[in-house]
XYZ file of C-alpha atoms in Angstrom:
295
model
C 37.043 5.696 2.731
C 39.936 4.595 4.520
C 42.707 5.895 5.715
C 44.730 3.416 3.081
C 42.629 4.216 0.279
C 43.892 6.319 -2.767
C 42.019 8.982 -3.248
C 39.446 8.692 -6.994
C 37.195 10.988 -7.963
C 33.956 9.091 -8.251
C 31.373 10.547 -10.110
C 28.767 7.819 -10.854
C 29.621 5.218 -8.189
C 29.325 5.968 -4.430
C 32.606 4.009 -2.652
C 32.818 3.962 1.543
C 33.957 1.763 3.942
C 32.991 1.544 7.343
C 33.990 -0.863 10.279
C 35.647 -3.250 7.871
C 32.557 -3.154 4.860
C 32.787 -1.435 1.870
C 30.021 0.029 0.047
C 29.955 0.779 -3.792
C 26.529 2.225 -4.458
C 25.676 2.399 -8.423
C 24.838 6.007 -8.255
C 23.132 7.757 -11.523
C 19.907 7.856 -10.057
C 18.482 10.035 -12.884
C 19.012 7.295 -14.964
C 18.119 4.086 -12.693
C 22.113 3.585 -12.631
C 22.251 2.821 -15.915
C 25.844 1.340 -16.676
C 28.477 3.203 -18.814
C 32.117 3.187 -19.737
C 32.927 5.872 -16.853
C 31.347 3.724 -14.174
C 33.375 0.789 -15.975
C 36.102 2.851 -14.592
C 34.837 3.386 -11.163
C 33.611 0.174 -10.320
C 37.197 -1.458 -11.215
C 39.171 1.481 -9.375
C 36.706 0.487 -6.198
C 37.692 -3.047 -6.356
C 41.857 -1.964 -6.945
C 41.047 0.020 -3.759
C 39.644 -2.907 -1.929
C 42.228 -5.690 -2.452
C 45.386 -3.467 -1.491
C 43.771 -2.477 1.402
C 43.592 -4.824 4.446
C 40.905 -3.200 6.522
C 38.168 -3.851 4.395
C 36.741 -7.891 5.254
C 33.485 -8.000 2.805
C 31.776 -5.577 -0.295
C 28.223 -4.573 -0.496
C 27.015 -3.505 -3.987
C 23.630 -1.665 -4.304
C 21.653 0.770 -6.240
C 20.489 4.408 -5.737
C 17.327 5.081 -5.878
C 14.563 2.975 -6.855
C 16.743 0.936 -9.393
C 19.808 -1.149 -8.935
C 20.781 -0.870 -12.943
C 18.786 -0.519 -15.556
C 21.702 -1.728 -17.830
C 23.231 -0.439 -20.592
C 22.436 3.600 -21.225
C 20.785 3.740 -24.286
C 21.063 7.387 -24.905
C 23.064 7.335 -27.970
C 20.413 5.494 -29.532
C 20.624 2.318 -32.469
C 24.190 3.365 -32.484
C 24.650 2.529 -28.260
C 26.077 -1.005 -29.136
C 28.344 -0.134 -32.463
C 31.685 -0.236 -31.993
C 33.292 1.732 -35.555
C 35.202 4.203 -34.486
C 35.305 3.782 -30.954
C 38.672 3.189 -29.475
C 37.198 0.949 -26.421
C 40.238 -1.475 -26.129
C 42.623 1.217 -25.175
C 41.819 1.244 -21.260
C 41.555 -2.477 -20.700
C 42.561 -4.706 -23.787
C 41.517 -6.909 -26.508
C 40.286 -10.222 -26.320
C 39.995 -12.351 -29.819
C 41.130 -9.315 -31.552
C 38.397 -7.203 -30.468
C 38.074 -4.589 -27.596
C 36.784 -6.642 -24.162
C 32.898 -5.812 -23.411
C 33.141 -3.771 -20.527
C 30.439 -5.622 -18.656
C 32.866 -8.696 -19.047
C 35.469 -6.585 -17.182
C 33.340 -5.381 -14.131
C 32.276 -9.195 -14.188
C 35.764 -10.389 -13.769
C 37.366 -7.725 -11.739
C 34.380 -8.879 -9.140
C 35.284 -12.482 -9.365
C 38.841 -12.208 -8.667
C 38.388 -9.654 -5.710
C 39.871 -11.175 -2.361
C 36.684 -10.537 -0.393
C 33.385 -11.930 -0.588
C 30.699 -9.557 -2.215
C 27.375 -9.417 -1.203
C 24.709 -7.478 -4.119
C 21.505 -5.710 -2.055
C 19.412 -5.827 -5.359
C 17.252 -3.061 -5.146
C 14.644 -2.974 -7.820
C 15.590 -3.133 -11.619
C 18.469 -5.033 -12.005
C 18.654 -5.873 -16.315
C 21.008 -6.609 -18.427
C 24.629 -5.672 -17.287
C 22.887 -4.694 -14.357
C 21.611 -8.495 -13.656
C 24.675 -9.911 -15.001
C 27.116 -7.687 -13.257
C 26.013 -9.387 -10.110
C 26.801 -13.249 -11.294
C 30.668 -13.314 -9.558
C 29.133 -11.803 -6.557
C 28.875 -14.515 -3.828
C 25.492 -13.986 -2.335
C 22.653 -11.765 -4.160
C 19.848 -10.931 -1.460
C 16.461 -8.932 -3.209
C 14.182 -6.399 -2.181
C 11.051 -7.659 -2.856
C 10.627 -4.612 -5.788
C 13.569 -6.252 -7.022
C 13.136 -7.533 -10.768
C 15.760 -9.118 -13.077
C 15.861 -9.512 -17.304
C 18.883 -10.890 -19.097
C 17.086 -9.198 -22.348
C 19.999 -9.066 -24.672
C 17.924 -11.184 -27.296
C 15.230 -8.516 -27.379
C 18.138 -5.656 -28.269
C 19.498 -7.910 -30.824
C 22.453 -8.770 -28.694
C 23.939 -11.373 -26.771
C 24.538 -11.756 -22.969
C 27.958 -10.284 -22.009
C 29.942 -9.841 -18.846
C 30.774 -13.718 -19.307
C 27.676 -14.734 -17.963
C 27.142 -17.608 -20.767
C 29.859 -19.463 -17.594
C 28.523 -17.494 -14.856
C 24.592 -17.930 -15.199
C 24.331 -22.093 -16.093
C 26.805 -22.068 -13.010
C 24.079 -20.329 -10.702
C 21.061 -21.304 -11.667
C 21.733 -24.428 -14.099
C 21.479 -24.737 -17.696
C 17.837 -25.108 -18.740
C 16.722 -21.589 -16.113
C 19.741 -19.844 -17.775
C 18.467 -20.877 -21.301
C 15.168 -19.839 -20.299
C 15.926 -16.730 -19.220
C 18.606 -16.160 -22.134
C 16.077 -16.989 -24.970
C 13.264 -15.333 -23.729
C 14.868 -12.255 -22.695
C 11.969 -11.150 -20.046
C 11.911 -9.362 -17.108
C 10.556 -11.656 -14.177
C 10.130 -10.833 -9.971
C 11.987 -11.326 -7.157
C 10.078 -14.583 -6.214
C 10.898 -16.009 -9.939
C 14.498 -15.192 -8.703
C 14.578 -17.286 -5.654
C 13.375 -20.308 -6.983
C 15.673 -20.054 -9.495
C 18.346 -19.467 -7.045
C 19.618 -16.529 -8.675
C 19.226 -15.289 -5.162
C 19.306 -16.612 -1.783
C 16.847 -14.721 0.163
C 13.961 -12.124 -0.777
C 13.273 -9.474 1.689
C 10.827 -6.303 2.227
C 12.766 -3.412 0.811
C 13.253 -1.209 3.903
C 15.256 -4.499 5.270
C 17.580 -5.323 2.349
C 20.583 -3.648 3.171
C 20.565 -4.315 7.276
C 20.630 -7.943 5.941
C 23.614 -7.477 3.252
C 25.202 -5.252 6.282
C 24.470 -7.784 8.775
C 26.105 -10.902 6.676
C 28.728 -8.621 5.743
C 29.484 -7.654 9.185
C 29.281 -11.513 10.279
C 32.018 -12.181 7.998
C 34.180 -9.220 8.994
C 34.043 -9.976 12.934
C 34.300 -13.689 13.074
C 36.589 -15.132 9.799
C 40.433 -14.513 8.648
C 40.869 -12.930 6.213
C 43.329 -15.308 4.317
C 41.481 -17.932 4.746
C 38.606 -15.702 3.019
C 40.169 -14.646 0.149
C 41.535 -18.638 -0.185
C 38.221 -19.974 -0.276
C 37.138 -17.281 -2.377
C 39.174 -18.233 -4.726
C 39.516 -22.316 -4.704
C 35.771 -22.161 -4.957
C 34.969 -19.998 -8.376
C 38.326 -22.113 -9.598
C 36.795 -25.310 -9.141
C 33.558 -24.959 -10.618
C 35.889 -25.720 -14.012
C 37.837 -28.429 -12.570
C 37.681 -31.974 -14.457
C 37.278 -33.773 -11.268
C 37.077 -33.553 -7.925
C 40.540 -35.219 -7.412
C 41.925 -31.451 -8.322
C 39.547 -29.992 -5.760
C 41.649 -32.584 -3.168
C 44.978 -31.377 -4.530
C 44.430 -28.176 -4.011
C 42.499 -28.656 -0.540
C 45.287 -30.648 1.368
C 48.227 -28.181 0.092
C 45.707 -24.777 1.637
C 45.329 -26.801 5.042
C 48.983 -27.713 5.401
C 50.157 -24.706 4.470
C 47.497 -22.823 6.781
C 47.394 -24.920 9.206
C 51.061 -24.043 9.915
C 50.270 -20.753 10.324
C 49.215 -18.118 12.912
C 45.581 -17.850 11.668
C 44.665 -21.812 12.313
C 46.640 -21.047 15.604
C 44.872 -18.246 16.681
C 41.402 -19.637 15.792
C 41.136 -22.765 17.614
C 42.416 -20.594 20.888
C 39.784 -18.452 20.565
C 37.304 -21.142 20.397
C 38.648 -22.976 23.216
C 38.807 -19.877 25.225
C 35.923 -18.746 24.231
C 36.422 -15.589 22.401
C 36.292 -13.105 19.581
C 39.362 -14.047 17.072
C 42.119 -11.428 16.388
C 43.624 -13.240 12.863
C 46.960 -11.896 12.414
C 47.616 -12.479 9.034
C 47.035 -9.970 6.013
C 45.232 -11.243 2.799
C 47.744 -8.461 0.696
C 51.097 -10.196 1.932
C 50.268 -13.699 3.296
C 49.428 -16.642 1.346
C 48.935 -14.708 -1.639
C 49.999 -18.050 -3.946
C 48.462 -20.310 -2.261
C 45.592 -20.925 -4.684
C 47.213 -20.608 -8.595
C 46.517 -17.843 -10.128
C 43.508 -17.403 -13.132
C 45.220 -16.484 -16.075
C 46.694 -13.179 -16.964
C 44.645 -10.570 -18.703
C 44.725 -9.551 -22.030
């Protein structure tokens, strides 16, 4: 961690940052990461660390083991997905009247993080562990890599809000196919779906999440980052493209007043490395309006 970070005791997430990336690693390995309330918890206190701290540029998310998430642990049985007598709305809400699905939280806390996050999808990856990574901007797979939105076959339904994520990705009739079917399908399957971008051997995966990672980090401000982060996920619900253009010329002006537009086209005309001297935490922080408030 850094030297900005608040100190959390992690216990079944792994959370580092080095040279400007930070690293959650889903880290129950005895049970193939499978996703709980505590690492509910940790996963959201990784990403409050992240966004009030200025030295991390870009997130990696990855599995231990041979497993990215096996979703849901089952261990308590027919009972895992009953609610009676559970108080699960007193950490983080209701929505509807009901206490928020904690996948749906993880979900959203990723989507509205100010730096891009890259998922290194390391074998099993079902359930909340497939839909977990749907507000994560690029998902790269190891080639053991398989994915299974199988809520139909537990007698659920997809959470984590991926009925708007998923249709988004990979387009209505893959989503519904996937959805309805509930089956576990490769890596390849994946890719041309375009649930992921790129399919590697496994012993490469994470020098090529590090490597984009690291791309972004040395060469991009981080305002204009977390701005494009941000007008992009908020414009796949815009009416028209008119809104996109609204909210396009106001960023440039406004940026393109500032020391960051400055700063980059001297470094390309002098040909070298950009030192951006804005901070994502205090500058510009308006500039895209913000996603409603939660519950």
């Amino acid at each position: 961690m850094t030297d900005d970070s608040p100190e959390i005791d992690y216990a079944e997430i792994d959370y580092s940052v080095t040279d400007g990336v930070a690293t959650v690693v889903l880290d129950r390995e005895a049970r193939m990461n499978a996703f709980t309330g505590r690492m509910c918890d940790e996963l959201v206190a990784a990403c409050d660390a992240i966004d009030a701290d200025d030295a991390v540029r870009a997130l990696v998310v990855t599995g231990r083991g041979r497993a990215f998430c096996a979703g849901a642990d089952l261990g308590e049985g027919g009972s895992t997905f009953d609610d009676r007598g559970r108080d699960k709305a007193a950490r983080y809400g209701e929505v509807g009247g009901v206490g928020r699905d904690r996948g749906g939280v993880v979900a959203l806390r990723f989507a509205a993080l100010q730096v891009p996050v890259i998922g290194a999808i390391n074998g099993p990856a079902v359930g909340v562990g497939a839909t977990m990574t749907l507000p994560m901007d690029v998902r790269l797979a190891g080639a053991s890599a398989r994915f299974g939105f199988v809520f139909a076959r537990r007698g659920i339904v997809p959470e984590a809000a991926s009925s708007w994520f998923l249709p988004r990705v990979v387009g209505i009739a893959r989503a519904m196919e996937w959805a309805m079917t509930g089956r576990v399908f490769d890596a390849r399957e994946a890719l041309e779906g375009g649930l992921v971008s790129r399919v590697l051997p496994d012993e490469d995966l994470l020098d090529a999440a590090y490597t984009l990672a690291r791309e972004v980090a040395e060469n991009t401000s981080a305002v204009s980052v977390a701005a494009t982060r941000k007008m992009m996920w908020s414009m796949l619900s815009a009416s028209s493209p008119w809104e996109a253009h609204a909210l396009d010329s106001r960023a440039v002006v406004e940026l393109g007043r500032d020391a960051d537009a400055a700063e980059g086209v001297t470094a390309f005309l002098e040909k070298r490395a950009p030192a951006f001297p804005l901070r994502r935490t205090r500058d510009h922080t308006d500039l895209v309006p913000a996603w409603p408030a939660r519950p």
